[in-house]
Amino acid sequence: MSSTNTNDNPLRQGIRLEKTAEPCVVVIFGASGDLTSRKLIPALYLLAHKGRLPKQTRIIGVARSKFTNESWRTELEEST
């Protein structure tokens, strides 16, 4: 059985085996919609829960419906 150590394969030297995204801002257009509550927010939550989303990442929701930060969070919590 072979090992996955980078010393075993000279082509892998200097390559990070696990990639982590750089901090960013995610803008969701149509944030009050069904796609956001059913797919986008759960996917972003799962990435954050697994440690694959940097803590400095910010999520901004844009929608025609008027929501405060708290009311949007409450609606998303109720939809899951």
mmCIF file of C-alpha atoms in Angstrom:
data_model
loop_
_atom_site.group_PDB
_atom_site.id
_atom_site.type_symbol
_atom_site.label_atom_id
_atom_site.label_comp_id
_atom_site.label_asym_id
_atom_site.label_seq_id
_atom_site.Cartn_x
_atom_site.Cartn_y
_atom_site.Cartn_z
ATOM 1 C CA MET A 1 0.000 0.000 0.000
ATOM 2 C CA SER A 2 1.491 3.346 -1.002
ATOM 3 C CA SER A 3 1.621 6.412 1.181
ATOM 4 C CA THR A 4 0.248 9.806 0.126
ATOM 5 C CA ASN A 5 3.220 11.662 1.579
ATOM 6 C CA THR A 6 4.475 14.434 -0.731
ATOM 7 C CA ASN A 7 8.006 13.024 -0.356
ATOM 8 C CA ASP A 8 6.865 9.884 -2.197
ATOM 9 C CA ASN A 9 5.861 11.826 -5.292
ATOM 10 C CA PRO A 10 8.236 14.584 -6.422
ATOM 11 C CA LEU A 11 5.501 16.083 -8.632
ATOM 12 C CA ARG A 12 3.443 16.955 -5.541
ATOM 13 C CA GLN A 13 6.185 18.880 -3.748
ATOM 14 C CA GLY A 14 5.132 22.439 -3.007
ATOM 15 C CA ILE A 15 1.450 21.747 -3.671
ATOM 16 C CA ARG A 16 -1.058 22.228 -0.876
ATOM 17 C CA LEU A 17 -3.197 19.142 -0.628
ATOM 18 C CA GLU A 18 -6.189 20.894 0.885
ATOM 19 C CA LYS A 19 -7.232 24.176 -0.661
ATOM 20 C CA THR A 20 -9.072 26.836 1.305
ATOM 21 C CA ALA A 21 -10.804 29.753 -0.359
ATOM 22 C CA GLU A 22 -9.679 33.298 0.263
ATOM 23 C CA PRO A 23 -12.069 35.524 2.242
ATOM 24 C CA CYS A 24 -14.626 37.125 -0.041
ATOM 25 C CA VAL A 25 -18.043 38.745 -0.237
ATOM 26 C CA VAL A 26 -20.876 36.601 -1.621
ATOM 27 C CA VAL A 27 -23.709 38.660 -3.103
ATOM 28 C CA ILE A 28 -27.008 36.846 -3.599
ATOM 29 C CA PHE A 29 -29.359 38.578 -6.015
ATOM 30 C CA GLY A 30 -32.937 37.540 -5.344
ATOM 31 C CA ALA A 31 -32.161 36.737 -1.718
ATOM 32 C CA SER A 32 -35.817 36.495 -0.696
ATOM 33 C CA GLY A 33 -36.492 33.814 -3.296
ATOM 34 C CA ASP A 34 -37.056 30.102 -3.006
ATOM 35 C CA LEU A 35 -33.686 29.126 -4.523
ATOM 36 C CA THR A 36 -31.845 31.079 -1.857
ATOM 37 C CA SER A 37 -33.632 29.465 1.077
ATOM 38 C CA ARG A 38 -33.643 25.922 -0.356
ATOM 39 C CA LYS A 39 -30.205 25.716 -1.989
ATOM 40 C CA LEU A 40 -27.822 28.639 -1.595
ATOM 41 C CA ILE A 41 -27.968 29.280 2.154
ATOM 42 C CA PRO A 42 -27.823 25.561 3.092
ATOM 43 C CA ALA A 43 -24.820 25.100 0.770
ATOM 44 C CA LEU A 44 -23.010 28.094 2.258
ATOM 45 C CA TYR A 45 -23.824 26.880 5.770
ATOM 46 C CA LEU A 46 -22.422 23.435 4.984
ATOM 47 C CA LEU A 47 -19.200 24.948 3.627
ATOM 48 C CA ALA A 48 -18.841 27.079 6.768
ATOM 49 C CA HIS A 49 -19.661 24.121 9.033
ATOM 50 C CA LYS A 50 -16.960 22.002 7.351
ATOM 51 C CA GLY A 51 -14.428 24.820 7.735
ATOM 52 C CA ARG A 52 -14.183 25.356 3.969
ATOM 53 C CA LEU A 53 -15.486 28.948 4.095
ATOM 54 C CA PRO A 54 -13.170 31.501 5.714
ATOM 55 C CA LYS A 55 -14.595 33.215 8.784
ATOM 56 C CA GLN A 56 -14.000 36.633 7.178
ATOM 57 C CA THR A 57 -16.413 35.800 4.324
ATOM 58 C CA ARG A 58 -19.494 38.010 4.233
ATOM 59 C CA ILE A 59 -22.860 37.230 2.628
ATOM 60 C CA ILE A 60 -24.992 40.060 1.271
ATOM 61 C CA GLY A 61 -28.544 39.456 0.101
ATOM 62 C CA VAL A 62 -30.194 41.754 -2.441
ATOM 63 C CA ALA A 63 -33.932 41.538 -3.113
ATOM 64 C CA ARG A 64 -36.893 43.647 -4.106
ATOM 65 C CA SER A 65 -38.626 42.648 -0.859
ATOM 66 C CA LYS A 66 -37.703 44.796 2.114
ATOM 67 C CA PHE A 67 -36.031 42.894 4.923
ATOM 68 C CA THR A 68 -33.859 43.841 7.850
ATOM 69 C CA ASN A 69 -30.895 41.588 8.620
ATOM 70 C CA GLU A 70 -32.811 40.022 11.480
ATOM 71 C CA SER A 71 -36.043 39.466 9.554
ATOM 72 C CA TRP A 72 -34.134 37.824 6.660
ATOM 73 C CA ARG A 73 -32.326 35.507 9.071
ATOM 74 C CA THR A 74 -35.631 34.636 10.757
ATOM 75 C CA GLU A 75 -37.274 33.821 7.426
ATOM 76 C CA LEU A 76 -34.332 31.625 6.412
ATOM 77 C CA GLU A 77 -34.410 29.769 9.734
ATOM 78 C CA GLU A 78 -38.146 29.116 9.358
ATOM 79 C CA SER A 79 -37.743 27.825 5.799
ATOM 80 C CA THR A 80 -35.323 25.048 6.833
#
